[in-house]
mmCIF file of C-alpha atoms in Angstrom:
data_model
loop_
_atom_site.group_PDB
_atom_site.id
_atom_site.type_symbol
_atom_site.label_atom_id
_atom_site.label_comp_id
_atom_site.label_asym_id
_atom_site.label_seq_id
_atom_site.Cartn_x
_atom_site.Cartn_y
_atom_site.Cartn_z
ATOM 1 C CA MET V 213 -2.594 -7.529 -9.630
ATOM 2 C CA THR V 214 -0.973 -9.437 -12.311
ATOM 3 C CA SER V 215 -2.985 -10.053 -15.079
ATOM 4 C CA LEU V 216 -3.343 -13.019 -17.223
ATOM 5 C CA ARG V 217 -2.115 -11.001 -20.440
ATOM 6 C CA SER V 218 2.208 -10.032 -18.146
ATOM 7 C CA THR V 219 2.502 -13.687 -17.476
ATOM 8 C CA PRO V 220 2.633 -15.955 -20.142
ATOM 9 C CA TRP V 221 2.620 -18.985 -18.195
ATOM 10 C CA LEU V 222 -0.089 -19.120 -17.219
ATOM 11 C CA PRO V 223 -2.035 -19.208 -20.876
ATOM 12 C CA ALA V 224 0.878 -22.061 -21.570
ATOM 13 C CA LEU V 225 -0.160 -23.765 -18.697
ATOM 14 C CA ALA V 226 -3.536 -23.796 -19.833
ATOM 15 C CA VAL V 227 -2.769 -25.721 -23.205
ATOM 16 C CA LEU V 228 -1.464 -28.306 -20.909
ATOM 17 C CA GLY V 229 -4.350 -28.767 -19.179
ATOM 18 C CA SER V 230 -5.730 -29.187 -21.964
ATOM 19 C CA VAL V 231 -4.495 -31.868 -24.025
ATOM 20 C CA THR V 232 -4.298 -33.722 -20.465
ATOM 21 C CA SER V 233 -7.488 -33.184 -19.648
ATOM 22 C CA LEU V 234 -8.283 -34.233 -23.774
ATOM 23 C CA CYS V 235 -5.688 -37.464 -23.020
ATOM 24 C CA ILE V 236 -7.119 -38.301 -19.126
ATOM 25 C CA GLY V 237 -10.227 -38.195 -20.490
ATOM 26 C CA THR V 238 -9.898 -40.830 -23.582
ATOM 27 C CA SER V 239 -8.126 -43.364 -21.620
ATOM 28 C CA PHE V 240 -11.126 -43.479 -19.234
ATOM 29 C CA ALA V 241 -13.680 -43.644 -22.320
ATOM 30 C CA LYS V 242 -11.584 -46.408 -23.490
ATOM 31 C CA LYS V 243 -12.637 -48.216 -20.356
ATOM 32 C CA LEU V 244 -16.085 -47.540 -21.326
ATOM 33 C CA PHE V 245 -15.816 -49.867 -24.331
ATOM 34 C CA PRO V 246 -16.154 -53.497 -22.644
ATOM 35 C CA LEU V 247 -19.814 -52.060 -21.260
ATOM 36 C CA VAL V 248 -20.799 -50.070 -23.748
ATOM 37 C CA GLY V 249 -18.448 -50.516 -27.416
ATOM 38 C CA ALA V 250 -16.240 -47.874 -28.776
ATOM 39 C CA GLU V 251 -19.745 -46.474 -30.963
ATOM 40 C CA GLY V 252 -21.475 -46.214 -27.287
ATOM 41 C CA THR V 253 -18.977 -44.147 -25.871
ATOM 42 C CA SER V 254 -18.615 -41.913 -29.018
ATOM 43 C CA ALA V 255 -22.021 -41.603 -28.705
ATOM 44 C CA LEU V 256 -22.400 -40.810 -25.139
ATOM 45 C CA ARG V 257 -18.284 -38.123 -24.784
ATOM 46 C CA VAL V 258 -20.102 -36.850 -28.629
ATOM 47 C CA GLY V 259 -24.001 -36.001 -27.183
ATOM 48 C CA PHE V 260 -23.777 -34.537 -23.786
ATOM 49 C CA SER V 261 -20.599 -32.653 -25.083
ATOM 50 C CA ALA V 262 -22.747 -31.461 -27.649
ATOM 51 C CA ILE V 263 -25.458 -30.531 -24.372
ATOM 52 C CA VAL V 264 -23.112 -28.807 -22.018
ATOM 53 C CA LEU V 265 -22.009 -26.724 -25.097
ATOM 54 C CA LEU V 266 -25.201 -25.592 -25.510
ATOM 55 C CA LEU V 267 -26.167 -24.991 -22.308
ATOM 56 C CA LEU V 268 -22.552 -22.748 -22.036
ATOM 57 C CA TRP V 269 -22.839 -20.569 -24.825
ATOM 58 C CA ARG V 270 -26.558 -20.678 -26.445
ATOM 59 C CA PRO V 271 -25.607 -19.934 -30.189
ATOM 60 C CA TRP V 272 -29.391 -19.529 -30.162
ATOM 61 C CA ARG V 273 -28.514 -15.539 -29.472
ATOM 62 C CA TRP V 274 -26.250 -14.998 -32.528
ATOM 63 C CA PRO V 275 -27.434 -14.483 -35.747
ATOM 64 C CA LEU V 276 -26.843 -17.856 -38.722
ATOM 65 C CA SER V 277 -26.943 -17.179 -42.314
ATOM 66 C CA ARG V 278 -27.657 -20.118 -44.591
ATOM 67 C CA GLN V 279 -24.099 -19.766 -45.926
ATOM 68 C CA ASP V 280 -22.596 -20.215 -42.523
ATOM 69 C CA ALA V 281 -25.342 -22.899 -41.360
ATOM 70 C CA GLY V 282 -23.586 -24.867 -44.677
ATOM 71 C CA SER V 283 -20.386 -24.704 -43.356
ATOM 72 C CA VAL V 284 -20.887 -25.103 -39.680
ATOM 73 C CA LEU V 285 -22.871 -28.025 -40.844
ATOM 74 C CA ARG V 286 -20.470 -30.128 -42.937
ATOM 75 C CA TYR V 287 -17.914 -28.758 -40.078
ATOM 76 C CA GLY V 288 -19.137 -30.681 -37.750
ATOM 77 C CA LEU V 289 -20.344 -33.697 -39.837
ATOM 78 C CA THR V 290 -16.750 -34.468 -39.793
ATOM 79 C CA LEU V 291 -16.021 -33.989 -36.547
ATOM 80 C CA GLY V 292 -18.628 -36.564 -35.683
ATOM 81 C CA THR V 293 -16.763 -39.110 -37.815
ATOM 82 C CA MET V 294 -13.066 -38.737 -37.003
ATOM 83 C CA ASN V 295 -14.317 -38.878 -33.135
ATOM 84 C CA LEU V 296 -16.188 -41.821 -34.107
ATOM 85 C CA LEU V 297 -13.616 -42.961 -36.153
ATOM 86 C CA PHE V 298 -11.327 -42.391 -33.838
ATOM 87 C CA TYR V 299 -12.586 -44.059 -30.771
ATOM 88 C CA LEU V 300 -13.069 -47.381 -33.344
ATOM 89 C CA ALA V 301 -9.702 -47.231 -33.387
ATOM 90 C CA LEU V 302 -8.512 -47.081 -30.273
ATOM 91 C CA ARG V 303 -10.381 -50.357 -29.957
ATOM 92 C CA THR V 304 -7.217 -52.344 -31.084
ATOM 93 C CA ILE V 305 -4.112 -50.270 -31.193
ATOM 94 C CA PRO V 306 -2.968 -48.006 -28.166
ATOM 95 C CA PHE V 307 -4.035 -44.768 -27.840
ATOM 96 C CA GLY V 308 -0.534 -43.167 -28.180
ATOM 97 C CA ILE V 309 0.153 -44.969 -31.748
ATOM 98 C CA ALA V 310 -4.079 -43.581 -32.749
ATOM 99 C CA VAL V 311 -2.705 -40.489 -31.897
ATOM 100 C CA ALA V 312 0.453 -39.655 -33.664
ATOM 101 C CA ILE V 313 -1.053 -41.538 -36.530
ATOM 102 C CA GLU V 314 -3.950 -38.872 -36.557
ATOM 103 C CA PHE V 315 -1.723 -35.997 -36.662
ATOM 104 C CA SER V 316 -1.070 -37.063 -40.225
ATOM 105 C CA GLY V 317 -4.739 -35.050 -41.190
ATOM 106 C CA PRO V 318 -3.420 -31.696 -39.629
ATOM 107 C CA LEU V 319 0.287 -32.531 -40.960
ATOM 108 C CA ALA V 320 -0.915 -33.118 -44.879
ATOM 109 C CA VAL V 321 -3.065 -29.942 -44.455
ATOM 110 C CA ALA V 322 -0.226 -27.954 -43.568
ATOM 111 C CA MET V 323 1.875 -29.691 -45.589
ATOM 112 C CA TRP V 324 -0.072 -28.785 -48.932
ATOM 113 C CA ALA V 325 -0.635 -24.904 -47.697
ATOM 114 C CA SER V 326 3.681 -24.735 -47.884
ATOM 115 C CA ARG V 327 6.184 -23.590 -50.338
ATOM 116 C CA ARG V 328 8.931 -23.475 -48.200
ATOM 117 C CA PRO V 329 12.161 -25.810 -49.132
ATOM 118 C CA VAL V 330 12.599 -26.473 -45.145
ATOM 119 C CA ASP V 331 9.204 -27.724 -45.205
ATOM 120 C CA PHE V 332 10.520 -30.847 -46.656
ATOM 121 C CA LEU V 333 12.410 -31.561 -43.992
ATOM 122 C CA TRP V 334 8.947 -32.235 -41.514
ATOM 123 C CA LEU V 335 7.628 -33.810 -44.433
ATOM 124 C CA ALA V 336 10.643 -36.811 -44.484
ATOM 125 C CA SER V 337 10.211 -36.181 -40.434
ATOM 126 C CA ALA V 338 6.542 -37.087 -40.393
ATOM 127 C CA VAL V 339 7.213 -40.033 -43.233
ATOM 128 C CA THR V 340 10.000 -41.736 -41.227
ATOM 129 C CA GLY V 341 7.109 -41.924 -38.341
ATOM 130 C CA LEU V 342 4.489 -42.940 -40.131
ATOM 131 C CA ALA V 343 6.903 -45.240 -41.500
ATOM 132 C CA MET V 344 7.895 -46.689 -38.379
ATOM 133 C CA ILE V 345 4.649 -47.152 -37.246
ATOM 134 C CA LEU V 346 2.304 -48.081 -40.057
ATOM 135 C CA PRO V 347 2.115 -52.270 -40.507
ATOM 136 C CA LEU V 348 3.835 -52.122 -43.884
ATOM 137 C CA GLY V 349 6.136 -55.903 -43.481
ATOM 138 C CA HIS V 350 8.746 -55.218 -40.266
ATOM 139 C CA GLY V 351 7.181 -56.989 -38.140
ATOM 140 C CA SER V 352 4.358 -54.864 -36.770
ATOM 141 C CA THR V 353 2.100 -56.408 -34.056
ATOM 142 C CA LEU V 354 -0.550 -53.401 -35.222
ATOM 143 C CA ASP V 355 -4.046 -54.244 -36.105
ATOM 144 C CA PRO V 356 -4.585 -53.149 -39.657
ATOM 145 C CA THR V 357 -7.471 -52.537 -39.306
ATOM 146 C CA GLY V 358 -6.938 -50.169 -36.617
ATOM 147 C CA VAL V 359 -4.734 -48.459 -38.122
ATOM 148 C CA LEU V 360 -6.678 -47.790 -41.318
ATOM 149 C CA PHE V 361 -9.563 -46.655 -38.906
ATOM 150 C CA ALA V 362 -6.551 -44.245 -37.356
ATOM 151 C CA LEU V 363 -5.910 -43.100 -40.498
ATOM 152 C CA GLY V 364 -9.635 -42.035 -41.633
ATOM 153 C CA ALA V 365 -9.791 -40.069 -38.820
ATOM 154 C CA ALA V 366 -6.677 -38.284 -40.081
ATOM 155 C CA VAL V 367 -8.418 -37.408 -43.330
ATOM 156 C CA CYS V 368 -11.471 -36.339 -41.223
ATOM 157 C CA TRP V 369 -9.155 -33.952 -38.606
ATOM 158 C CA ALA V 370 -7.417 -32.277 -42.161
ATOM 159 C CA LEU V 371 -11.046 -31.950 -43.609
ATOM 160 C CA TYR V 372 -12.231 -30.828 -40.181
ATOM 161 C CA ILE V 373 -9.262 -28.047 -40.579
ATOM 162 C CA VAL V 374 -10.865 -27.224 -43.780
ATOM 163 C CA PHE V 375 -14.054 -26.639 -42.864
ATOM 164 C CA GLY V 376 -13.349 -24.965 -39.606
ATOM 165 C CA LYS V 377 -11.788 -21.918 -41.489
ATOM 166 C CA ARG V 378 -14.615 -21.721 -43.586
ATOM 167 C CA ALA V 379 -16.906 -20.622 -40.039
ATOM 168 C CA GLY V 380 -13.858 -19.183 -38.905
ATOM 169 C CA HIS V 381 -14.851 -16.048 -38.440
ATOM 170 C CA LEU V 382 -18.273 -17.110 -36.219
ATOM 171 C CA HIS V 383 -18.296 -16.985 -32.794
ATOM 172 C CA ALA V 384 -15.876 -19.851 -31.213
ATOM 173 C CA GLY V 385 -18.458 -20.736 -29.142
ATOM 174 C CA HIS V 386 -20.898 -20.774 -31.586
ATOM 175 C CA SER V 387 -19.827 -22.229 -33.979
ATOM 176 C CA VAL V 388 -18.052 -24.940 -31.677
ATOM 177 C CA SER V 389 -21.425 -25.561 -30.188
ATOM 178 C CA LEU V 390 -23.349 -25.804 -33.243
ATOM 179 C CA GLY V 391 -20.837 -28.592 -35.026
ATOM 180 C CA LEU V 392 -20.948 -31.004 -31.703
ATOM 181 C CA VAL V 393 -24.843 -30.983 -32.631
ATOM 182 C CA ALA V 394 -24.512 -31.111 -35.811
ATOM 183 C CA ALA V 395 -21.649 -34.278 -35.331
ATOM 184 C CA SER V 396 -24.291 -35.735 -32.744
ATOM 185 C CA LEU V 397 -26.368 -36.248 -35.764
ATOM 186 C CA VAL V 398 -23.813 -38.944 -37.092
ATOM 187 C CA VAL V 399 -22.361 -40.549 -33.910
ATOM 188 C CA VAL V 400 -25.122 -40.860 -32.159
ATOM 189 C CA PRO V 401 -27.693 -42.308 -33.764
ATOM 190 C CA TYR V 402 -24.744 -44.680 -35.059
ATOM 191 C CA GLY V 403 -24.027 -45.606 -30.676
ATOM 192 C CA VAL V 404 -27.436 -46.044 -30.188
ATOM 193 C CA ALA V 405 -27.529 -48.861 -32.328
ATOM 194 C CA HIS V 406 -24.640 -50.364 -31.370
ATOM 195 C CA ALA V 407 -25.097 -50.402 -28.058
ATOM 196 C CA GLY V 408 -29.233 -49.764 -27.611
ATOM 197 C CA ALA V 409 -30.328 -49.979 -23.744
ATOM 198 C CA ALA V 410 -27.434 -50.014 -22.300
ATOM 199 C CA LEU V 411 -26.907 -46.555 -22.528
ATOM 200 C CA LEU V 412 -29.910 -45.474 -20.544
ATOM 201 C CA ASP V 413 -28.145 -47.537 -17.635
ATOM 202 C CA PRO V 414 -27.279 -44.502 -14.507
ATOM 203 C CA ALA V 415 -23.764 -45.287 -14.075
ATOM 204 C CA ILE V 416 -22.952 -45.505 -17.946
ATOM 205 C CA LEU V 417 -24.315 -42.126 -18.050
ATOM 206 C CA ALA V 418 -22.496 -40.778 -15.232
ATOM 207 C CA ALA V 419 -19.306 -42.010 -16.738
ATOM 208 C CA GLY V 420 -19.965 -40.551 -20.547
ATOM 209 C CA LEU V 421 -21.192 -37.201 -18.941
ATOM 210 C CA GLY V 422 -17.596 -37.042 -17.190
ATOM 211 C CA VAL V 423 -15.887 -38.122 -19.983
ATOM 212 C CA ALA V 424 -17.649 -35.580 -22.241
ATOM 213 C CA ILE V 425 -16.360 -33.132 -19.733
ATOM 214 C CA VAL V 426 -13.495 -33.927 -19.442
ATOM 215 C CA SER V 427 -12.298 -34.741 -22.984
ATOM 216 C CA SER V 428 -14.690 -31.869 -24.839
ATOM 217 C CA ALA V 429 -15.629 -29.058 -21.874
ATOM 218 C CA ILE V 430 -12.192 -28.670 -20.521
ATOM 219 C CA PRO V 431 -10.480 -28.488 -22.670
ATOM 220 C CA MET V 432 -12.340 -26.395 -25.463
ATOM 221 C CA SER V 433 -12.519 -23.991 -22.550
ATOM 222 C CA LEU V 434 -9.314 -24.041 -21.615
ATOM 223 C CA GLU V 435 -7.494 -23.210 -25.197
ATOM 224 C CA MET V 436 -9.932 -20.814 -26.648
ATOM 225 C CA MET V 437 -9.031 -18.796 -23.235
ATOM 226 C CA ALA V 438 -4.781 -19.626 -24.478
ATOM 227 C CA MET V 439 -5.324 -18.788 -27.402
ATOM 228 C CA LYS V 440 -6.655 -15.485 -27.147
ATOM 229 C CA ARG V 441 -3.063 -14.582 -24.817
ATOM 230 C CA LEU V 442 -0.499 -16.584 -26.257
ATOM 231 C CA PRO V 443 1.398 -16.417 -29.704
ATOM 232 C CA SER V 444 0.157 -18.396 -32.504
ATOM 233 C CA GLU V 445 3.190 -20.483 -32.751
ATOM 234 C CA THR V 446 3.323 -21.299 -28.904
ATOM 235 C CA PHE V 447 -0.034 -22.646 -28.925
ATOM 236 C CA GLY V 448 0.710 -24.872 -31.912
ATOM 237 C CA ILE V 449 4.081 -26.188 -30.847
ATOM 238 C CA MET V 450 2.369 -27.154 -26.852
ATOM 239 C CA VAL V 451 -0.772 -28.871 -29.056
ATOM 240 C CA SER V 452 1.795 -30.508 -30.754
ATOM 241 C CA LEU V 453 2.599 -32.616 -27.687
ATOM 242 C CA GLU V 454 -0.450 -33.922 -28.036
ATOM 243 C CA PRO V 455 0.791 -37.543 -29.355
ATOM 244 C CA ALA V 456 3.465 -38.084 -26.830
ATOM 245 C CA VAL V 457 1.778 -36.800 -23.733
ATOM 246 C CA ALA V 458 -1.107 -39.712 -24.821
ATOM 247 C CA SER V 459 1.139 -42.079 -24.986
ATOM 248 C CA LEU V 460 2.984 -41.256 -21.624
ATOM 249 C CA LEU V 461 -1.041 -41.326 -20.146
ATOM 250 C CA ALA V 462 -2.141 -43.979 -22.085
ATOM 251 C CA MET V 463 0.673 -45.948 -20.250
ATOM 252 C CA LEU V 464 0.047 -44.925 -16.687
ATOM 253 C CA LEU V 465 -3.756 -45.108 -16.753
ATOM 254 C CA LEU V 466 -4.381 -48.014 -19.072
ATOM 255 C CA GLY V 467 -0.898 -49.818 -19.215
ATOM 256 C CA GLU V 468 -0.534 -49.859 -22.180
ATOM 257 C CA HIS V 469 3.932 -49.653 -22.711
ATOM 258 C CA LEU V 470 5.221 -49.141 -26.313
ATOM 259 C CA THR V 471 8.216 -49.843 -27.676
ATOM 260 C CA SER V 472 10.898 -47.857 -28.088
ATOM 261 C CA PHE V 473 10.847 -48.321 -32.161
ATOM 262 C CA GLN V 474 7.358 -47.170 -30.902
ATOM 263 C CA TRP V 475 8.507 -44.468 -29.170
ATOM 264 C CA LEU V 476 10.990 -42.746 -31.632
ATOM 265 C CA ALA V 477 8.216 -43.202 -34.482
ATOM 266 C CA ILE V 478 6.161 -40.805 -32.470
ATOM 267 C CA GLY V 479 9.053 -38.423 -31.983
ATOM 268 C CA PHE V 480 9.435 -37.928 -35.082
ATOM 269 C CA ILE V 481 5.861 -36.778 -35.627
ATOM 270 C CA VAL V 482 6.170 -34.748 -32.757
ATOM 271 C CA LEU V 483 8.880 -33.255 -34.159
ATOM 272 C CA ALA V 484 7.280 -32.550 -38.387
ATOM 273 C CA SER V 485 4.483 -31.188 -36.080
ATOM 274 C CA ILE V 486 6.431 -28.442 -34.491
ATOM 275 C CA GLY V 487 8.831 -28.297 -37.020
ATOM 276 C CA SER V 488 5.214 -27.081 -39.167
ATOM 277 C CA THR V 489 4.319 -24.960 -37.076
ATOM 278 C CA VAL V 490 7.080 -23.120 -36.252
ATOM 279 C CA THR V 491 8.192 -21.947 -40.172
ATOM 280 C CA ALA V 492 4.513 -21.446 -41.017
ATOM 281 C CA ARG V 493 4.166 -18.933 -38.736
ATOM 282 C CA ARG V 494 7.527 -17.563 -39.556
ATOM 283 C CA ALA V 495 6.457 -17.332 -43.085
ATOM 284 C CA ARG V 496 3.253 -14.924 -42.910
ATOM 285 C CA PRO V 497 6.066 -12.318 -41.509
ATOM 286 C CA GLU V 498 8.221 -12.439 -44.395
ATOM 287 C CA ALA V 499 5.479 -12.203 -46.935
ATOM 288 C CA ALA V 500 3.766 -9.841 -45.276
ATOM 289 C CA GLU V 501 6.800 -7.445 -46.002
ATOM 290 C CA LEU V 502 7.094 -8.895 -49.431
ATOM 291 C CA ALA V 503 4.315 -7.654 -50.221
ATOM 292 C CA GLY V 504 5.011 -4.067 -48.632
#
């Protein structure tokens, strides 16, 4: 019987499935905004995601030191703030644009850690893409407040990566499930205060559970499976396609049509993400050879 390790296209499909599931879940989440607002929708997604992953991973089975608990808490609080800010951005700007802006967070982390001259090319590509998207006086129709929320989510994504690395020695199911519990401490009270009793409607609760499963539980499970079987470079390249996938699915599911100018801007950001991933992964073996 053929194993998953001998069929590399299966893990690659898992990454694509993860990105697609996340984007579909977020697209459907946006349809809940008129009913419970972005705040209430974010509370449903994060709250139900925490419950689902707690039941799935049962993190209480693993010991947790005080230092690790602090790392997971910071990681989770940042994750919750990132989710909330991103959903607030989606109220007024297209999904694909919000994802592209948010990607500037992990790109900034990658560029900060890099010392290779070629990475200035990817930095230039990212800056070009953002300059084309952001409302900088060239007739952009994007809502400035929505853009600021997306930029705030980008900052949180960068911090999320930094804090996540400090908890990286923990089992992924352990840190992610507890991290989502911490994220709930930020998002759920804020969402309840905004949406109130509307969140108790059975139809709304069912929709929120569906969004949580499709946009969190399924993508995280697929990613964890793929990361064990794919080279890090391949995994990073495929995840970098998320802004393009988000834009395409938002067009199909939400009717959000981007201009050619905006598609080109997203292309620059995707190119920067793929390029930085490739050069970062190749730099490690070279550094190891020099050290040896």
